[in-house]
CSV table of C-alpha atoms and ligand atoms in Angstrom, one decimal:
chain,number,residue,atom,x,y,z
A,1,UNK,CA,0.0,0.0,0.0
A,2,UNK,CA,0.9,3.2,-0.4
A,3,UNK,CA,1.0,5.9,2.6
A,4,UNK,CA,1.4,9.5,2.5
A,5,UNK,CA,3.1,11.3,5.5
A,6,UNK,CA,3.2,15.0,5.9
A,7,UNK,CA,5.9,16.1,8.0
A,8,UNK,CA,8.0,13.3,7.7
A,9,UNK,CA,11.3,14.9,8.2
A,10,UNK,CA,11.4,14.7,12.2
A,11,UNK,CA,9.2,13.3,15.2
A,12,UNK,CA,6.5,11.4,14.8
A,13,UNK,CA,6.2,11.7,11.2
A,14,UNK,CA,9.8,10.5,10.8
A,15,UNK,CA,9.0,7.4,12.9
A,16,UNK,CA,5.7,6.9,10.7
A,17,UNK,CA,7.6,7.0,7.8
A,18,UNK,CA,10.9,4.9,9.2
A,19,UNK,CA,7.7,1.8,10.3
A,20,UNK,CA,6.0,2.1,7.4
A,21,UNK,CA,9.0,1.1,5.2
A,22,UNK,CA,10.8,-1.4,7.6
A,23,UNK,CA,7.2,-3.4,7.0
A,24,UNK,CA,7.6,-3.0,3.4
A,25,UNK,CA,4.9,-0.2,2.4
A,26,UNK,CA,5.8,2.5,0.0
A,27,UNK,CA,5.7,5.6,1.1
A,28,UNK,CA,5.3,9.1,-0.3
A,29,UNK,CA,6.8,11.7,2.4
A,30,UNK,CA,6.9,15.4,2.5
A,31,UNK,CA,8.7,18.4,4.2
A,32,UNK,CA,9.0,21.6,3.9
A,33,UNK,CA,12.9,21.3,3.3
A,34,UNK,CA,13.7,18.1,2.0
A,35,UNK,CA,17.0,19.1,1.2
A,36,UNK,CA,17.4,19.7,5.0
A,37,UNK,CA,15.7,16.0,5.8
A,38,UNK,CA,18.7,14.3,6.5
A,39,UNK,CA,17.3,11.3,8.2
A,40,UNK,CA,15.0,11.0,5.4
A,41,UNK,CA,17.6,11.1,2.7
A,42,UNK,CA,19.1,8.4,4.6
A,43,UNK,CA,15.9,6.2,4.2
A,44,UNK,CA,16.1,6.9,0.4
A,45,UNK,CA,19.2,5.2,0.5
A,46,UNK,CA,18.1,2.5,2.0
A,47,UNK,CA,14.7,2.1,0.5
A,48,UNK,CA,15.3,3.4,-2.5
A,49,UNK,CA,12.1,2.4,-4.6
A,50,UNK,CA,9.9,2.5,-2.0
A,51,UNK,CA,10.4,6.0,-0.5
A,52,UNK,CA,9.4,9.3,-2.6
A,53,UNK,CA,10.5,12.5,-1.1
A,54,UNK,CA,8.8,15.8,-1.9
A,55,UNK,CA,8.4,19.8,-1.1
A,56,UNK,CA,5.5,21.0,1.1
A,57,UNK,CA,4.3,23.6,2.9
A,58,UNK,CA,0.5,23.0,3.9
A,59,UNK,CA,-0.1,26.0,4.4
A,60,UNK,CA,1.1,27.7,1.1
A,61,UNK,CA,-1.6,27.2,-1.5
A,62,UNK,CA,1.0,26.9,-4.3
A,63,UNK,CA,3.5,24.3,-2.4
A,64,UNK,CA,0.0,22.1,-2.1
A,65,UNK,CA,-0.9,22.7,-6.0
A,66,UNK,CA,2.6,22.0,-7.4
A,67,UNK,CA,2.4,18.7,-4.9
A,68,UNK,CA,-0.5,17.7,-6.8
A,69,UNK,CA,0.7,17.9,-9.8
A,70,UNK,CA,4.5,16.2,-9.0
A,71,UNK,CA,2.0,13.3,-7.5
A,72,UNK,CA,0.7,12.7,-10.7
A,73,UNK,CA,-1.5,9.6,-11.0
A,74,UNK,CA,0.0,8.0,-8.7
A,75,UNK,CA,-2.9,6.6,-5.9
A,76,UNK,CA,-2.5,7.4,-1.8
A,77,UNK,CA,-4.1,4.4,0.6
A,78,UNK,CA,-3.7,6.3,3.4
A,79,UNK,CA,-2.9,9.9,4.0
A,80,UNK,CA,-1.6,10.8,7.5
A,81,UNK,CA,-1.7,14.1,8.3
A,82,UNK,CA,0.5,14.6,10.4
A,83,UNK,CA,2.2,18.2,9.9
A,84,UNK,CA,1.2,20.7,12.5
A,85,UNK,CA,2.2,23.2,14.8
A,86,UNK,CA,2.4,24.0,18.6
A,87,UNK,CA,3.0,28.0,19.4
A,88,UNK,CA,2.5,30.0,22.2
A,89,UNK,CA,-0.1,32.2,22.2
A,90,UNK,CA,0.2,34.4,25.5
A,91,UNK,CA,-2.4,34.4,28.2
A,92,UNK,CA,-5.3,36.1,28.3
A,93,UNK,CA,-5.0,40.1,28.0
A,94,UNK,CA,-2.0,39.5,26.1
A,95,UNK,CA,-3.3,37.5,23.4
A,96,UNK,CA,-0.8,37.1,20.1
A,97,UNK,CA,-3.6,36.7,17.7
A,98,UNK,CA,-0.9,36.2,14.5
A,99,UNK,CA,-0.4,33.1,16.4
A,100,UNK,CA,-4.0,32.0,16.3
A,101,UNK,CA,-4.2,32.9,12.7
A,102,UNK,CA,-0.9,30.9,12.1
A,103,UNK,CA,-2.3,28.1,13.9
A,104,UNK,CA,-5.0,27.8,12.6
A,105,UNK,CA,-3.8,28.3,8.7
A,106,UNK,CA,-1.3,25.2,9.3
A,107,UNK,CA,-3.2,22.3,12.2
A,108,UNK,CA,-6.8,23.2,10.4
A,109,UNK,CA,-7.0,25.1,7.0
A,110,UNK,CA,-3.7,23.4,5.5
A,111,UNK,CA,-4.7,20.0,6.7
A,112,UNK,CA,-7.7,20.6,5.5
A,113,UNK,CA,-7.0,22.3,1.7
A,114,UNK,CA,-4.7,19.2,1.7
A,115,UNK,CA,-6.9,16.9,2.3
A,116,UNK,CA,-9.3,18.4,-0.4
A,117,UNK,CA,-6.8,18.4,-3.0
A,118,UNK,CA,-5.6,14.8,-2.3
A,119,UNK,CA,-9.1,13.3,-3.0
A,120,UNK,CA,-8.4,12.3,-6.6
A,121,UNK,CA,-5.6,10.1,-5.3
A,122,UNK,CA,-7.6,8.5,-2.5
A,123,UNK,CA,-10.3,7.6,-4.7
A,124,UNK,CA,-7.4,5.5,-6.9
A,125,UNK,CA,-6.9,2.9,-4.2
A,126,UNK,CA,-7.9,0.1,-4.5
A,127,UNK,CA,-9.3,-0.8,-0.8
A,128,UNK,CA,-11.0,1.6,1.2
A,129,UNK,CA,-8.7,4.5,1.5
A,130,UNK,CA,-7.8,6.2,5.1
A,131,UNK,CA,-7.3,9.7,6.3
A,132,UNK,CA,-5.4,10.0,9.6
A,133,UNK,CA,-5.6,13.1,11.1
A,134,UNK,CA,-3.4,13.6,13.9
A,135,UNK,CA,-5.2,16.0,16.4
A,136,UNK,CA,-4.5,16.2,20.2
A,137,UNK,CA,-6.3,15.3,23.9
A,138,UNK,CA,-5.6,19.4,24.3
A,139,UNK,CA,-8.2,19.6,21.1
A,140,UNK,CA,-11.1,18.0,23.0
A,141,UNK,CA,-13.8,20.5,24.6
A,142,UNK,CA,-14.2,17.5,27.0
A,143,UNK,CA,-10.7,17.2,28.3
A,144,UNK,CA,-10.1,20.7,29.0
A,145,UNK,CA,-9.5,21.3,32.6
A,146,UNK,CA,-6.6,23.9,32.7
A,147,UNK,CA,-8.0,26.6,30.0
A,148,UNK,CA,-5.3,28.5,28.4
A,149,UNK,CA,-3.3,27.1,25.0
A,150,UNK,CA,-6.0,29.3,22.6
A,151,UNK,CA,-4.0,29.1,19.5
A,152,UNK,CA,-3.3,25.2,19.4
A,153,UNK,CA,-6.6,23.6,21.4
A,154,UNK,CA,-9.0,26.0,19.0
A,155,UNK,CA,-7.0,24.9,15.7
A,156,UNK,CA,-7.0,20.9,16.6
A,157,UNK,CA,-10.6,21.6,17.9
A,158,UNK,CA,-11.6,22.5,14.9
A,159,UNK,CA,-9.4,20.1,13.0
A,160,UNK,CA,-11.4,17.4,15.1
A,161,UNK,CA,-15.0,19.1,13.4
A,162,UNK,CA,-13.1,19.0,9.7
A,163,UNK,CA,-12.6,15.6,10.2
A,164,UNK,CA,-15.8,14.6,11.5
A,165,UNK,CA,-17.4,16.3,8.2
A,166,UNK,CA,-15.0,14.6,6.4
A,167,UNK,CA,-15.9,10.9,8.0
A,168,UNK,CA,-19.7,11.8,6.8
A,169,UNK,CA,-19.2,13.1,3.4
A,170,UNK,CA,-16.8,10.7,2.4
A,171,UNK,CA,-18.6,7.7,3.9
A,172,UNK,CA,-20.6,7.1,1.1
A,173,UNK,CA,-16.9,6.1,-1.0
A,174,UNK,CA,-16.2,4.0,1.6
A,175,UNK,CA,-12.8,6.4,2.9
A,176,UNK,CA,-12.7,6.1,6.9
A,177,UNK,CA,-11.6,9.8,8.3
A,178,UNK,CA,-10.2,9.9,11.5
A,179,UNK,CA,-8.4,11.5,14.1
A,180,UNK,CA,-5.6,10.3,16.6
A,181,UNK,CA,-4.1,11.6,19.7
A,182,UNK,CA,-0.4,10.4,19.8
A,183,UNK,CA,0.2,10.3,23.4
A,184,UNK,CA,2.7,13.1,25.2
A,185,UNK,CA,5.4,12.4,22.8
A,186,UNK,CA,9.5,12.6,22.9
A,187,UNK,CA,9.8,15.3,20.3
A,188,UNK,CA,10.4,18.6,19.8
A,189,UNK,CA,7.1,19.9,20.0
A,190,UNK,CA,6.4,17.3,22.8
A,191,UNK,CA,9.9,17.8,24.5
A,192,UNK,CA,12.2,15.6,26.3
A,193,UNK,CA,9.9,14.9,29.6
A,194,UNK,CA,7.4,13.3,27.2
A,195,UNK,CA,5.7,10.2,28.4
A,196,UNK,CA,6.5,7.8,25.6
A,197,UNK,CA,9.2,7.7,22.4
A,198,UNK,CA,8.1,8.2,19.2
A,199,UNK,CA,8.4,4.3,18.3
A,200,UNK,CA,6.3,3.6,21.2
A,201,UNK,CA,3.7,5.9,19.9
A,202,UNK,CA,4.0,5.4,16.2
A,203,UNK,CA,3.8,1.5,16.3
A,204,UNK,CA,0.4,1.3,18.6
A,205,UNK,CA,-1.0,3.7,16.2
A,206,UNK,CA,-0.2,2.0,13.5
A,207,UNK,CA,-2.4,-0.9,15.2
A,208,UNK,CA,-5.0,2.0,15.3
A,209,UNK,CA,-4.8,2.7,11.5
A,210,UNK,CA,-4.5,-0.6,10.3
A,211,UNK,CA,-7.8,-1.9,12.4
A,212,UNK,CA,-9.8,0.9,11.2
A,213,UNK,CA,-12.9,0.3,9.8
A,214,UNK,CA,-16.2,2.1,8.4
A,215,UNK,CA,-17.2,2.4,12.3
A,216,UNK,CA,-14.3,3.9,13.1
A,217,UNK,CA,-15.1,6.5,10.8
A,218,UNK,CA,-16.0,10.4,12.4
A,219,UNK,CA,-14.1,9.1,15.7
A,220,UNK,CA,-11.3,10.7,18.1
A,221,UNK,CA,-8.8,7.7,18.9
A,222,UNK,CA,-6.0,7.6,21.6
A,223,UNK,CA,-2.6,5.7,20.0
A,224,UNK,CA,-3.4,2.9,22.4
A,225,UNK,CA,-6.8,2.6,20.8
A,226,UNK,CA,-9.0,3.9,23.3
A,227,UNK,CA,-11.6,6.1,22.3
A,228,UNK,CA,-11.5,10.2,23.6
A,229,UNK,CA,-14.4,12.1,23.9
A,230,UNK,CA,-14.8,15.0,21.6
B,1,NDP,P1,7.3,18.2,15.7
B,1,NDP,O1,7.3,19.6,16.0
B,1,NDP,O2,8.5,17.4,16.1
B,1,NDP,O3,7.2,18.0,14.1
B,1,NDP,C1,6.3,18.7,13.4
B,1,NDP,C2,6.4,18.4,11.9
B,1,NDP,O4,5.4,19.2,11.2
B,1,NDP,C3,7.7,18.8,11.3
B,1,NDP,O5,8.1,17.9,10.3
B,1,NDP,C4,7.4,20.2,10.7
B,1,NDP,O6,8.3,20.6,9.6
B,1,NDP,C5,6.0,19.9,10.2
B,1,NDP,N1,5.3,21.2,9.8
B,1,NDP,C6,5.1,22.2,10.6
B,1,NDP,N2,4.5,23.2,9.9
B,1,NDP,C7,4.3,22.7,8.6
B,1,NDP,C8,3.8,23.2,7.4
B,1,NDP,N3,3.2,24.5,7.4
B,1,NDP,N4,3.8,22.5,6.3
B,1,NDP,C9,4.3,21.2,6.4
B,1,NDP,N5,4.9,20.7,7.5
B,1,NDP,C10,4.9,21.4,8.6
B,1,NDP,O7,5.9,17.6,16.2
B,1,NDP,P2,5.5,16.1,16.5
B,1,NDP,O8,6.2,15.1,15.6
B,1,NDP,O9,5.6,15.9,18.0
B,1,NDP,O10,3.9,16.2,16.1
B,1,NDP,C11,3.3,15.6,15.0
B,1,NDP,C12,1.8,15.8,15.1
B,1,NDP,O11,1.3,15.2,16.3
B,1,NDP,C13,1.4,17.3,15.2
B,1,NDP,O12,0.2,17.5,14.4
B,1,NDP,C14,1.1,17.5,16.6
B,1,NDP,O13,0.2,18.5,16.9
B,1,NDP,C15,0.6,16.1,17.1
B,1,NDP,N6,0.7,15.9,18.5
B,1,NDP,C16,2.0,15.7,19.1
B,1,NDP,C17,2.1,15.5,20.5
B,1,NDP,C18,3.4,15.3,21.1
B,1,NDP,O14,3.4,15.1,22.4
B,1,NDP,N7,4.5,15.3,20.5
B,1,NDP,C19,0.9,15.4,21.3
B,1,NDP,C20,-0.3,15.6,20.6
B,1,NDP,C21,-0.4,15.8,19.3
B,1,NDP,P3,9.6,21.5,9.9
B,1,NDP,O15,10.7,20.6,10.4
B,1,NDP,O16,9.9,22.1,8.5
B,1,NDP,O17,9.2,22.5,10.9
């Protein structure tokens, strides 16, 4: 199958990427500076004819376009989103609103736009194709105890809403939309006092993604499986 992985040059989309290939999947993985994605290029050594590497920004309209048109014909199984962004916003009274905007441009409108303009190659797979959108806990309005975090729990929040619109408007073509919380990953958005490692993470959520099915469709999974209220 083929699997497409945004943000695939560090982190967890690194580790999706590094899984997905060691099982012998192809994979089509972007960055925003894949001349810069060393670790990547070293997986193209190694892999070759499995692993295509290309430019994207998913929140510049023309990196997505020109993506679309490199992809070519070529059909996605499963696209995990997995790009995003974690910025402080300042608390309240001091608000950094360009951060919300920015926020909210990459985790929800680029995922989003991306999403749209990948339909053409989802419909090509064969099985029923996948989208894997990776939210966070700090997006549900259920788990919010502490407050604060605006910029990044409003844009995964309303990531989590895209995706449930998704799941029902795409149900009837048989692609399952979802979206996963990774765990407090070792990253550096998650930071070295994470709970879990990125393989730790990465290989239960593969689990996740590869037991999908129609009814898991429109629903907000924890990488051990476990279901998270919205
Ligand atoms: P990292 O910060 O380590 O990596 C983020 C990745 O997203 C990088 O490859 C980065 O590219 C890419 N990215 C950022 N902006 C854009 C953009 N505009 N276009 C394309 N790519 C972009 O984060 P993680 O690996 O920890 O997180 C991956 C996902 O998991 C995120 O969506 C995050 O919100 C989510 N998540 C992570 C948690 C954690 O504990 N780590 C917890 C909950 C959710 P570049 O190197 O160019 O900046």
């Amino acid at each position: 199958m083929t699997y497409l992985v945004t943000g695939a040059n560090r982190g967890i989309g690194l580790e999706f990427t590094r899984e997905l290939l060691e099982r012998g999947e192809s994979v089509v993985a972007t960055a925003r500076n894949p001349e810069r994605a060393e670790e990547l290029q070293v997986l193209q050594g190694e892999h070759a004819d499995r692993l295509a590497i290309f430019s994207l920004d998913i929140a510049d309209v023309a990196s997505i376009e020109a993506f679309v048109k490199e992809l070519g014909a070529r059909a996605i199984d499963v696209l995990i989103n997995n790009a995003g962004i974690l910025e402080r916003c300042g608390e309240l009274g001091e608000m950094d609103f360009e951060v919300i905007e920015r926020s909210f441009r990459v985790n929800t409108i680029g995922t989003l736009r991306l999403t749209e303009a990948l339909l053409p190659a989802l419909r090509r797979a064969t099985g029923d194709a996948k989208i894997v959108n990776l939210s966070s806990k700090m997006g549900s309005i259920a788990e919010n105890s502490s407050g604060g975090s605006y910029a990044y729990r409003a844009s995964k929040a309303a990531l989590n809403m895209v995706t449930r619109s998704l799941a029902l408007d795409l149900a009837d073509e048989g692609i399952i939309v979802f979206v996963v919380h990774p765990g407090w990953v070792q990253t550096r958005m998650g930071g070295p006092n994470a709970l879990i490692d990125t393989e730790t993470s990465v290989t239960s959520l593969l689990d996740v993604i590869d037991n999908a099915n129609a009814s898991t469709s429109g629903s907000f999974k924890e990488w051990n499986g476990n279901t998270i209220a919205w």
